[in-house]
Tab-separated table of C-alpha atoms in Angstrom:
chain	number	residue	atom	x	y	z
A	1	MET	CA	20.528	-8.489	-3.705
A	2	ASN	CA	23.516	-11.093	-5.039
A	3	GLY	CA	24.260	-14.184	-2.782
A	4	PRO	CA	27.466	-15.588	-2.053
A	5	ASP	CA	29.749	-16.053	-4.793
A	6	ARG	CA	32.371	-19.115	-5.524
A	7	SER	CA	34.984	-18.652	-3.069
A	8	GLU	CA	37.472	-16.201	-4.372
A	9	SER	CA	41.067	-15.019	-2.861
A	10	PRO	CA	41.376	-11.415	-2.871
A	11	GLY	CA	43.722	-11.196	-5.694
A	12	ASP	CA	41.678	-12.992	-8.555
A	13	GLY	CA	38.570	-11.377	-9.896
A	14	TYR	CA	35.716	-12.439	-12.271
A	15	ALA	CA	37.882	-11.669	-15.294
A	16	GLY	CA	38.456	-14.994	-15.810
A	17	GLY	CA	42.250	-16.132	-14.526
A	18	ARG	CA	43.419	-18.837	-12.131
A	19	ALA	CA	42.814	-19.136	-9.138
A	20	ASP	CA	46.096	-18.671	-8.081
A	21	GLU	CA	49.494	-19.263	-9.271
A	22	GLY	CA	49.727	-22.451	-7.723
A	23	ASP	CA	47.375	-23.764	-10.804
A	24	ARG	CA	50.382	-23.022	-13.555
A	25	GLY	CA	52.449	-25.885	-14.516
A	26	PRO	CA	56.562	-25.754	-13.681
A	27	GLY	CA	57.675	-24.466	-17.576
A	28	ASP	CA	54.594	-21.631	-17.498
A	29	GLY	CA	56.917	-18.643	-17.648
A	30	PRO	CA	55.793	-15.148	-15.670
A	31	ARG	CA	52.003	-14.500	-16.002
A	32	ARG	CA	52.026	-12.000	-18.664
A	33	ASP	CA	49.473	-8.900	-19.299
A	34	GLY	CA	48.731	-7.459	-21.935
A	35	PRO	CA	46.038	-7.799	-25.547
A	36	ARG	CA	44.140	-10.875	-25.864
A	37	GLY	CA	46.605	-12.822	-28.862
A	38	ALA	CA	49.465	-10.591	-28.240
A	39	PRO	CA	53.044	-12.274	-28.824
A	40	ASP	CA	54.620	-13.225	-26.040
A	41	GLY	CA	58.394	-13.000	-26.914
A	42	PRO	CA	60.176	-10.155	-27.928
A	43	GLY	CA	60.149	-11.756	-31.583
A	44	GLY	CA	56.163	-13.031	-31.570
A	45	ASN	CA	57.146	-16.707	-30.913
A	46	ALA	CA	54.708	-18.566	-28.860
A	47	ARG	CA	55.990	-19.310	-25.410
A	48	SER	CA	58.046	-22.285	-24.696
A	49	GLY	CA	57.718	-25.092	-22.511
A	50	PRO	CA	60.460	-27.098	-21.250
A	51	ASP	CA	60.726	-29.410	-24.619
A	52	GLY	CA	60.906	-26.333	-26.827
A	53	PRO	CA	59.008	-24.248	-28.847
A	54	GLY	CA	55.392	-24.964	-29.129
A	55	ARG	CA	55.007	-28.563	-31.036
A	56	PRO	CA	51.395	-29.370	-31.747
A	57	GLY	CA	49.554	-30.891	-28.665
A	58	GLY	CA	52.875	-30.749	-26.495
A	59	PRO	CA	53.139	-28.348	-23.584
A	60	GLY	CA	54.221	-25.526	-25.561
A	61	ASP	CA	51.557	-25.643	-28.076
A	62	PRO	CA	49.932	-21.907	-28.494
A	63	GLY	CA	46.509	-23.479	-28.549
A	64	ARG	CA	46.826	-25.304	-25.209
A	65	SER	CA	48.528	-22.997	-23.336
A	66	ALA	CA	47.042	-20.233	-24.192
A	67	ARG	CA	43.367	-21.376	-22.617
A	68	ARG	CA	45.345	-21.884	-19.380
A	69	ASP	CA	47.461	-19.046	-19.483
A	70	ARG	CA	45.932	-16.346	-21.282
A	71	PRO	CA	45.586	-13.369	-18.954
A	72	ARG	CA	42.138	-11.257	-18.403
A	73	PRO	CA	41.966	-7.811	-18.813
A	74	ALA	CA	40.856	-6.386	-15.896
A	75	THR	CA	37.127	-4.883	-16.991
A	76	ALA	CA	33.924	-5.892	-15.762
A	77	PRO	CA	32.693	-9.232	-16.491
A	78	ARG	CA	30.272	-9.235	-19.378
A	79	VAL	CA	27.860	-11.564	-17.553
A	80	PRO	CA	26.745	-10.977	-13.923
A	81	THR	CA	27.826	-13.691	-11.620
A	82	PRO	CA	24.835	-15.836	-11.130
A	83	ARG	CA	22.744	-15.812	-7.350
A	84	ALA	CA	23.909	-18.529	-5.058
A	85	ALA	CA	21.019	-20.914	-4.528
A	86	VAL	CA	21.485	-21.146	-1.001
A	87	GLU	CA	20.080	-17.790	-0.707
A	88	ASP	CA	16.349	-19.562	-1.216
A	89	SER	CA	17.032	-22.762	-0.043
A	90	GLY	CA	16.980	-21.265	3.750
A	91	VAL	CA	20.303	-23.788	4.495
A	92	SER	CA	23.137	-21.778	7.084
A	93	LEU	CA	25.655	-20.442	5.601
A	94	SER	CA	27.561	-21.451	7.969
A	95	GLY	CA	28.256	-24.836	5.924
A	96	LEU	CA	29.704	-22.799	3.000
A	97	ALA	CA	33.235	-23.101	1.979
A	98	ASP	CA	35.597	-20.389	3.826
A	99	PRO	CA	36.340	-17.156	1.775
A	100	GLY	CA	39.680	-18.001	1.895
A	101	ASP	CA	39.264	-21.583	0.517
A	102	PRO	CA	40.588	-21.975	-3.365
A	103	ALA	CA	38.118	-21.464	-6.001
A	104	PRO	CA	37.331	-24.668	-7.811
A	105	VAL	CA	39.199	-26.120	-10.604
A	106	PRO	CA	37.501	-25.826	-13.324
A	107	PRO	CA	37.328	-29.024	-15.951
A	108	ASP	CA	38.317	-29.390	-19.264
A	109	LEU	CA	34.897	-29.034	-20.807
A	110	SER	CA	34.161	-28.512	-24.943
A	111	HIS	CA	32.402	-26.037	-25.850
A	112	ASP	CA	29.424	-27.906	-27.709
A	113	VAL	CA	29.638	-29.147	-23.143
A	114	LEU	CA	29.473	-25.843	-22.068
A	115	LYS	CA	26.769	-24.802	-24.298
A	116	SER	CA	24.774	-26.949	-22.943
A	117	LEU	CA	25.287	-25.774	-19.193
A	118	LEU	CA	24.196	-22.799	-19.675
A	119	GLY	CA	20.191	-23.021	-19.105
A	120	ALA	CA	21.425	-24.689	-15.658
A	121	TRP	CA	23.817	-21.974	-15.026
A	122	ALA	CA	21.665	-19.619	-15.110
A	123	LEU	CA	18.840	-21.580	-12.567
A	124	THR	CA	22.395	-21.776	-9.649
A	125	ALA	CA	21.550	-25.477	-10.919
A	126	CYS	CA	25.141	-26.485	-11.592
A	127	SER	CA	28.222	-27.435	-9.518
A	128	ALA	CA	30.906	-25.365	-8.411
A	129	ALA	CA	33.187	-26.601	-10.837
A	130	GLU	CA	31.071	-26.662	-13.846
A	131	SER	CA	30.102	-22.746	-12.691
A	132	ALA	CA	33.432	-22.130	-12.751
A	133	ALA	CA	34.351	-23.649	-16.375
A	134	VAL	CA	30.879	-21.959	-17.715
A	135	GLU	CA	31.913	-18.539	-16.225
A	136	GLU	CA	35.695	-19.209	-17.751
A	137	HIS	CA	34.459	-20.052	-21.040
A	138	LEU	CA	31.380	-16.863	-20.738
A	139	GLY	CA	35.120	-14.701	-20.832
A	140	ASP	CA	36.199	-16.209	-24.242
A	141	CYS	CA	32.689	-16.976	-26.278
A	142	GLY	CA	30.382	-13.614	-26.910
A	143	PRO	CA	27.915	-16.330	-28.934
A	144	CYS	CA	27.436	-17.975	-25.495
A	145	ALA	CA	27.987	-14.760	-23.334
A	146	ASP	CA	24.958	-13.729	-25.116
A	147	GLU	CA	22.838	-16.368	-24.628
A	148	ALA	CA	23.401	-16.692	-20.645
A	149	ARG	CA	22.696	-12.999	-20.338
A	150	ARG	CA	19.008	-13.869	-22.390
A	151	LEU	CA	18.721	-16.809	-20.385
A	152	ARG	CA	19.602	-15.266	-16.740
A	153	GLU	CA	17.007	-12.392	-17.363
A	154	ALA	CA	14.234	-15.162	-18.433
A	155	VAL	CA	15.204	-16.346	-14.974
A	156	GLY	CA	14.388	-13.431	-13.605
A	157	LEU	CA	10.904	-13.077	-14.879
A	158	LEU	CA	9.771	-16.063	-13.377
A	159	HIS	CA	10.919	-14.735	-9.924
A	160	GLN	CA	8.700	-11.787	-10.060
A	161	PRO	CA	7.513	-10.309	-6.335
A	162	GLU	CA	4.236	-10.913	-5.654
A	163	SER	CA	2.246	-9.536	-3.015
A	164	LEU	CA	0.492	-11.960	-0.548
A	165	ASP	CA	-2.850	-9.535	0.128
A	166	LEU	CA	-5.949	-10.094	-1.558
A	167	ASP	CA	-6.593	-8.048	-4.338
A	168	PRO	CA	-9.358	-5.530	-2.597
A	169	GLY	CA	-11.595	-5.691	-5.497
A	170	LEU	CA	-11.871	-10.019	-5.292
A	171	ARG	CA	-14.717	-9.814	-2.334
A	172	THR	CA	-17.336	-7.814	-4.755
A	173	ARG	CA	-15.927	-9.650	-7.850
A	174	VAL	CA	-16.727	-12.840	-6.066
A	175	LEU	CA	-20.279	-12.047	-4.611
A	176	GLY	CA	-21.576	-10.227	-7.744
A	177	SER	CA	-21.046	-13.470	-9.736
A	178	CYS	CA	-22.741	-15.111	-7.021
A	179	LEU	CA	-25.783	-13.012	-6.806
A	180	LYS	CA	-26.295	-12.866	-10.682
A	181	ARG	CA	-26.340	-16.499	-10.489
A	182	ARG	CA	-28.874	-16.717	-7.813
A	183	PRO	CA	-30.271	-12.903	-6.033
A	184	PRO	CA	-29.944	-13.166	-2.493
A	185	ARG	CA	-33.265	-13.426	-0.349
A	186	ILE	CA	-32.878	-10.617	1.236
A	187	PRO	CA	-30.278	-8.145	-0.405
A	188	VAL	CA	-28.779	-5.589	1.375
A	189	PRO	CA	-30.128	-2.348	0.573
A	190	GLY	CA	-27.438	-0.016	-1.429
A	191	TRP	CA	-27.158	2.610	1.125
A	192	ALA	CA	-25.968	0.182	3.612
A	193	ALA	CA	-23.564	-1.611	1.449
A	194	PRO	CA	-20.888	0.892	1.721
A	195	TYR	CA	-20.493	0.575	5.416
A	196	ASP	CA	-20.937	-3.603	4.745
A	197	ALA	CA	-17.614	-3.710	2.612
A	198	GLU	CA	-15.779	-1.311	4.605
A	199	SER	CA	-16.700	-3.024	7.698
A	200	ALA	CA	-15.331	-6.063	6.597
A	201	ARG	CA	-12.495	-4.627	4.968
A	202	LEU	CA	-11.664	-3.638	8.779
A	203	ASP	CA	-12.522	-7.154	9.831
A	204	ALA	CA	-10.058	-8.630	7.473
A	205	LEU	CA	-7.239	-6.154	8.552
A	206	LEU	CA	-7.931	-6.925	12.050
A	207	GLN	CA	-7.870	-11.196	11.662
A	208	ASP	CA	-4.478	-11.549	12.043
A	209	PHE	CA	-3.294	-9.572	14.312
A	210	GLU	CA	-0.909	-10.442	17.707
A	211	ASP	CA	-1.563	-9.348	21.183
A	212	GLU	CA	1.393	-6.464	20.637
A	213	GLU	CA	0.157	-4.811	17.627
A	214	TRP	CA	-3.684	-4.544	19.295
A	215	GLN	CA	-1.489	-2.421	22.101
A	216	ALA	CA	0.369	0.056	18.970
A	217	PRO	CA	-0.695	3.680	19.632
A	218	VAL	CA	-2.620	5.315	17.028
A	219	ARG	CA	-3.798	8.949	17.303
A	220	LEU	CA	-7.083	9.954	16.594
A	221	ARG	CA	-7.218	13.380	14.794
A	222	TRP	CA	-10.009	15.521	14.181
A	223	PHE	CA	-10.623	19.284	14.073
A	224	GLU	CA	-12.771	21.648	16.365
A	225	ALA	CA	-13.360	25.600	16.162
A	226	ASP	CA	-10.733	25.496	13.203
A	227	THR	CA	-8.075	23.770	15.818
A	228	PRO	CA	-6.429	20.144	15.255
A	229	ALA	CA	-7.279	18.026	18.058
A	230	SER	CA	-5.835	14.696	19.176
A	231	ARG	CA	-6.280	11.825	21.161
A	232	ARG	CA	-3.723	9.116	21.699
A	233	THR	CA	-5.109	5.690	22.101
A	234	THR	CA	-4.465	1.767	21.068
A	235	VAL	CA	-5.861	-0.361	18.013
A	236	ALA	CA	-8.174	-1.765	20.441
A	237	GLY	CA	-9.426	1.365	21.324
A	238	VAL	CA	-9.944	2.665	18.177
A	239	ILE	CA	-12.602	-0.502	17.829
A	240	ALA	CA	-14.169	0.016	20.869
A	241	HIS	CA	-14.480	4.071	19.354
A	242	LEU	CA	-16.271	2.390	17.003
A	243	LEU	CA	-18.194	-0.185	18.703
A	244	SER	CA	-19.490	2.497	20.662
A	245	VAL	CA	-20.535	5.502	17.941
A	246	ASP	CA	-22.099	2.464	16.012
A	247	GLY	CA	-24.099	1.849	19.438
A	248	LEU	CA	-26.319	4.869	17.700
A	249	VAL	CA	-27.079	3.438	14.934
A	250	ALA	CA	-28.218	0.272	16.697
A	251	VAL	CA	-30.417	1.982	19.551
A	252	ALA	CA	-31.973	3.499	16.622
A	253	LEU	CA	-32.864	0.416	15.198
A	254	GLY	CA	-33.910	-1.217	18.570
A	255	LEU	CA	-30.902	-3.067	18.926
A	256	ALA	CA	-28.672	-3.590	22.764
A	257	ASP	CA	-26.706	-0.740	23.207
A	258	PRO	CA	-22.706	-2.284	23.717
A	259	LEU	CA	-22.612	0.071	26.559
A	260	ALA	CA	-23.476	-0.881	30.354
A	261	GLU	CA	-24.175	2.580	31.202
A	262	PRO	CA	-24.228	4.918	28.099
A	263	ALA	CA	-23.129	8.271	28.736
A	264	GLY	CA	-24.272	11.545	30.128
A	265	ALA	CA	-23.261	12.905	26.467
A	266	PRO	CA	-24.916	11.243	23.981
A	267	GLY	CA	-22.573	12.354	20.904
A	268	PRO	CA	-20.447	10.053	20.056
A	269	ALA	CA	-17.172	11.429	22.186
A	270	GLY	CA	-18.991	10.994	25.317
A	271	ARG	CA	-19.561	7.530	24.463
A	272	THR	CA	-16.074	7.064	23.603
A	273	GLU	CA	-15.061	8.335	26.696
A	274	ALA	CA	-17.683	6.319	28.691
A	275	CYS	CA	-16.402	3.359	26.725
A	276	TRP	CA	-12.660	3.613	27.771
A	277	ARG	CA	-13.177	4.066	31.109
A	278	ALA	CA	-15.782	1.220	31.791
A	279	ALA	CA	-12.762	-0.946	30.317
A	280	PRO	CA	-11.586	-2.693	33.909
A	281	ARG	CA	-8.255	-2.691	31.874
A	282	PRO	CA	-7.139	-1.612	28.200
A	283	PRO	CA	-9.307	-3.142	25.583
A	284	ALA	CA	-7.855	-5.585	23.537
A	285	ARG	CA	-8.432	-8.429	21.408
A	286	SER	CA	-11.640	-9.336	22.748
A	287	VAL	CA	-13.421	-6.204	21.671
A	288	ARG	CA	-12.982	-7.371	17.846
A	289	GLU	CA	-15.767	-9.678	18.219
A	290	LEU	CA	-18.126	-7.411	20.133
A	291	TRP	CA	-17.844	-4.582	17.102
A	292	ARG	CA	-18.021	-7.661	14.429
A	293	GLU	CA	-21.157	-8.872	16.193
A	294	GLN	CA	-22.532	-5.465	16.187
A	295	SER	CA	-21.416	-4.752	12.649
A	296	HIS	CA	-23.118	-8.194	11.500
A	297	GLY	CA	-26.608	-7.220	13.493
A	298	LEU	CA	-27.056	-3.682	11.667
A	299	VAL	CA	-26.177	-4.770	8.399
A	300	ARG	CA	-28.758	-7.825	9.035
A	301	THR	CA	-31.414	-5.767	10.113
A	302	VAL	CA	-31.079	-2.919	7.930
A	303	SER	CA	-31.935	-6.239	5.651
A	304	PHE	CA	-34.560	-7.703	6.721
A	305	THR	CA	-36.234	-3.895	6.825
A	306	GLY	CA	-36.536	-4.067	2.958
A	307	GLY	CA	-34.698	-0.553	2.640
A	308	HIS	CA	-37.620	1.101	4.229
A	309	ALA	CA	-36.066	2.220	7.124
A	310	GLY	CA	-33.612	4.896	5.554
A	311	GLY	CA	-35.532	7.582	6.640
A	312	LEU	CA	-35.523	6.471	10.618
A	313	PRO	CA	-33.570	9.648	12.498
A	314	VAL	CA	-30.645	8.203	14.246
A	315	SER	CA	-29.684	10.953	16.747
A	316	TYR	CA	-25.651	11.888	17.100
A	317	GLY	CA	-26.481	14.363	20.345
A	318	ASP	CA	-26.295	17.661	18.610
A	319	PHE	CA	-27.631	16.337	15.356
A	320	ALA	CA	-28.968	13.577	13.819
A	321	LEU	CA	-29.238	12.217	10.295
A	322	PRO	CA	-31.821	9.863	8.620
A	323	LEU	CA	-30.411	6.106	8.718
A	324	HIS	CA	-29.549	5.819	5.291
A	325	ASP	CA	-26.886	8.791	6.022
A	326	ALA	CA	-26.139	7.594	9.710
A	327	MET	CA	-25.204	3.945	7.653
A	328	LEU	CA	-22.841	6.045	5.161
A	329	ASP	CA	-21.145	7.989	7.933
A	330	ARG	CA	-20.474	4.779	9.766
A	331	ALA	CA	-18.667	3.381	7.040
A	332	PHE	CA	-16.699	7.007	6.544
A	333	GLU	CA	-15.098	6.094	10.392
A	334	CYS	CA	-14.728	2.689	9.133
A	335	TRP	CA	-12.581	3.700	6.431
A	336	VAL	CA	-10.679	6.540	8.232
A	337	HIS	CA	-9.916	4.602	11.317
A	338	ALA	CA	-8.906	1.440	9.280
A	339	GLU	CA	-6.116	3.560	7.801
A	340	ASP	CA	-5.438	4.754	11.334
A	341	ILE	CA	-4.738	1.548	12.382
A	342	ALA	CA	-2.916	0.338	8.939
A	343	GLN	CA	-0.434	3.786	9.370
A	344	ALA	CA	0.556	2.313	13.000
A	345	VAL	CA	1.407	-1.156	12.608
A	346	HIS	CA	2.923	-0.073	8.958
A	347	TYR	CA	0.368	-2.004	6.228
A	348	PRO	CA	-1.024	-0.544	3.366
A	349	TYR	CA	-4.971	0.013	3.295
A	350	ASP	CA	-6.756	1.349	-0.144
A	351	PRO	CA	-9.211	3.518	-0.351
A	352	PRO	CA	-12.918	2.418	-0.692
A	353	ALA	CA	-14.622	1.123	-4.191
A	354	PRO	CA	-15.070	3.978	-6.501
A	355	ARG	CA	-18.846	4.187	-5.936
A	356	HIS	CA	-18.754	3.667	-2.297
A	357	LEU	CA	-16.114	6.491	-2.257
A	358	HIS	CA	-18.371	8.835	-4.012
A	359	ARG	CA	-21.819	8.390	-1.802
A	360	MET	CA	-19.689	9.263	1.383
A	361	ILE	CA	-17.980	12.154	-0.604
A	362	ASP	CA	-22.331	13.437	-1.797
A	363	LEU	CA	-22.576	13.254	2.021
A	364	ALA	CA	-20.037	15.451	3.067
A	365	ALA	CA	-21.052	18.162	0.156
A	366	ARG	CA	-24.876	18.185	1.446
A	367	MET	CA	-23.778	18.971	4.913
A	368	LEU	CA	-21.262	21.354	3.819
A	369	PRO	CA	-24.321	24.177	3.970
A	370	THR	CA	-25.485	23.348	7.477
A	371	ALA	CA	-21.626	23.865	8.487
A	372	LEU	CA	-21.079	26.696	7.056
A	373	ALA	CA	-23.911	28.171	8.652
A	374	GLU	CA	-23.318	26.760	12.506
A	375	ARG	CA	-19.607	28.867	11.567
A	376	ARG	CA	-21.105	32.251	11.201
A	377	ARG	CA	-23.143	31.320	14.122
A	378	ALA	CA	-19.935	30.679	16.028
A	379	GLY	CA	-18.505	34.181	14.689
A	380	LEU	CA	-15.633	31.866	12.752
A	381	SER	CA	-16.949	33.028	9.486
A	382	GLU	CA	-15.866	36.185	7.743
A	383	PRO	CA	-17.548	37.865	4.787
A	384	GLY	CA	-16.329	37.511	1.607
A	385	ARG	CA	-15.715	40.159	-0.854
A	386	GLN	CA	-19.635	40.179	-1.590
A	387	THR	CA	-21.790	40.914	1.086
A	388	PRO	CA	-23.846	37.381	2.690
A	389	HIS	CA	-27.373	37.565	2.204
A	390	LEU	CA	-30.256	35.618	3.240
A	391	VAL	CA	-32.717	34.045	0.103
A	392	PRO	CA	-36.089	32.683	0.589
A	393	ALA	CA	-35.591	29.219	1.235
A	394	GLY	CA	-35.029	27.407	-2.384
A	395	ALA	CA	-34.405	30.375	-3.755
A	396	PRO	CA	-31.153	30.544	-5.533
A	397	GLY	CA	-28.076	32.069	-3.711
A	398	ARG	CA	-24.126	32.623	-4.217
A	399	SER	CA	-23.045	29.768	-4.848
A	400	LEU	CA	-19.390	27.503	-4.796
A	401	ARG	CA	-18.158	24.630	-7.209
A	402	LEU	CA	-17.146	21.676	-5.457
A	403	GLU	CA	-15.499	19.378	-8.095
A	404	ILE	CA	-14.089	16.176	-7.084
A	405	GLU	CA	-12.051	14.567	-9.380
A	406	GLY	CA	-10.863	10.839	-9.559
A	407	GLU	CA	-13.272	7.951	-10.369
A	408	ALA	CA	-15.678	9.136	-7.589
A	409	GLY	CA	-15.888	12.311	-8.261
A	410	GLY	CA	-18.130	14.914	-9.676
A	411	GLU	CA	-19.788	18.582	-9.205
A	412	TRP	CA	-21.394	20.375	-6.169
A	413	LEU	CA	-23.048	23.630	-5.755
A	414	ILE	CA	-22.851	24.679	-2.550
A	415	PRO	CA	-24.963	27.571	-1.366
A	416	LEU	CA	-23.088	30.008	0.831
A	417	ASP	CA	-24.926	32.140	3.112
A	418	SER	CA	-28.137	30.092	3.644
A	419	PRO	CA	-28.508	26.179	4.179
A	420	ALA	CA	-32.237	26.570	2.868
A	421	ALA	CA	-30.508	28.095	-0.451
A	422	VAL	CA	-30.123	25.682	-4.167
A	423	GLY	CA	-26.790	26.143	-5.354
A	424	SER	CA	-26.621	28.140	-8.724
A	425	ALA	CA	-24.372	28.365	-11.749
A	426	GLU	CA	-25.396	31.670	-12.388
A	427	LEU	CA	-24.188	33.406	-8.729
A	428	GLU	CA	-21.523	30.718	-8.665
A	429	VAL	CA	-18.364	33.285	-7.327
A	430	ALA	CA	-15.659	30.219	-6.526
A	431	HIS	CA	-14.549	27.293	-7.683
A	432	VAL	CA	-12.516	24.368	-6.090
A	433	ALA	CA	-11.471	21.272	-7.465
A	434	LEU	CA	-9.997	17.851	-4.823
A	435	ASP	CA	-8.880	14.839	-5.594
A	436	GLY	CA	-11.567	12.573	-3.841
A	437	VAL	CA	-9.030	10.704	-1.212
A	438	GLU	CA	-7.967	14.232	-0.508
A	439	PHE	CA	-11.382	15.550	0.226
A	440	CYS	CA	-12.170	13.169	2.453
A	441	ARG	CA	-9.050	13.540	4.344
A	442	LEU	CA	-10.210	16.916	4.630
A	443	ALA	CA	-13.494	15.862	5.831
A	444	ALA	CA	-11.908	13.612	8.599
A	445	GLY	CA	-9.915	16.332	10.195
A	446	HIS	CA	-6.870	14.587	8.581
A	447	VAL	CA	-5.275	17.067	7.043
A	448	ALA	CA	-5.370	21.379	7.584
A	449	PRO	CA	-7.655	22.990	5.402
A	450	GLU	CA	-4.427	25.054	3.977
A	451	ASP	CA	-2.591	22.044	3.317
A	452	ALA	CA	-5.339	20.748	1.101
A	453	ALA	CA	-3.745	19.988	-2.270
A	454	ALA	CA	-6.622	21.532	-4.189
A	455	GLY	CA	-7.052	24.338	-7.090
A	456	LEU	CA	-8.805	27.321	-5.874
A	457	ASP	CA	-10.217	30.241	-7.912
A	458	GLY	CA	-12.582	32.894	-7.386
A	459	ASP	CA	-13.660	34.755	-3.177
A	460	ARG	CA	-10.460	33.406	-1.174
A	461	ARG	CA	-12.894	34.055	1.594
A	462	ALA	CA	-15.847	31.859	0.649
A	463	ILE	CA	-12.920	29.046	-0.453
A	464	LEU	CA	-11.409	29.432	2.969
A	465	ASP	CA	-15.020	28.533	4.301
A	466	VAL	CA	-15.695	25.841	2.554
A	467	LEU	CA	-12.489	24.108	2.988
A	468	TYR	CA	-13.079	25.063	7.303
A	469	ALA	CA	-16.345	24.136	6.900
A	470	THR	CA	-15.325	20.486	5.469
A	471	ALA	CA	-12.549	19.757	8.147
A	472	SER	CA	-15.071	20.764	10.961
A	473	LEU	CA	-17.328	17.993	9.932
A	474	SER	CA	-14.826	15.722	11.787
A	475	ARG	CA	-15.272	14.618	15.134
A	476	MET	CA	-13.596	11.576	17.156
């Protein structure tokens, strides 16, 4: 956006005319319009001053008067007016000259001097009078106008807007470089690295929040029985939700439960409701310290186990996950709810690193056969064109090929008729292709199955079952 230019009267434009008629000498005739260099009089003679026809060096000399009184064509300027430096100075605009004041009279400078001022003019470092002289000269001199345009473009390259946010991959690169020089005495297990990274990213997002941002409204979304569900809370309420559900992993590891009185319903929703009810007032900034301390404790504890506790069961109430999958589940929830918070405060937030996102997608794909079986037991699944049939455990069965695109992608064969069956390319009846982030948002309940941007081929009923089963993986 351009700043305030030189003060101009309503009648004068950038075309290069004088600021007003008062600048013309008493002997100057009325201003004439016409092509540049056209004869002024009927006979083509130069304009005469009071001393007679133009004498060399006299007031009527065409070489002297033409520069002062030659009319400018009413066309767009060849070079845009430079941005006023006051835009970047922070100085109040109230001290500037009133727009009705006459423009500064440009000094009579030689071509060489004006050419030497082009660099300063492009940087808006000239005085008002010098800028006026340069701008008038640019209307007459083509080479200088071209040079001024190139200088202005070069100045633009010096002021490229840069994001104040750090590169999301900077932390990983710095840590990787440090660990190459000195390997950690107690390394974080590979299956806990996604949670370590996502909890750190969320903590970095929260660190500069003001009190009003902690109370910004956030809507949690998920799917229940093929129906969208939601719950309204605040940024602080989301962190309290993560604190209470991460507590399931903490209890499995023998750490303290963050809830003073555990809920009667031990699942994520019951614990979250109990946490919200127990708060004497809406949770605010203090909840971040509790969640942060707990997340550090989880990473530290699983690191001290040497990675051997990955098979430890973590109960979610209705189901259980081994510890290595539970940590992936918590990493996924950190990312999903961090996006919810970032959206509430209008802040951009990037997906996880591809290697971590691939692990999260793999967990969801491995959970799909069980989710499909639960849909059949609940009467939510209908037979496709080919009749479902149970097969012995470990035997191949009807399958859907799930293709995830992008750096975190891959292919998974999802058995359709029994969670104990093995996916088979020979018995493939359908094919679904989705972007990795789109698949994760479907699994988080943020995208309706019918609205998912997916490529579909094969048994339509089987495809819908898998899409709805993916959405059913979501929870509050």
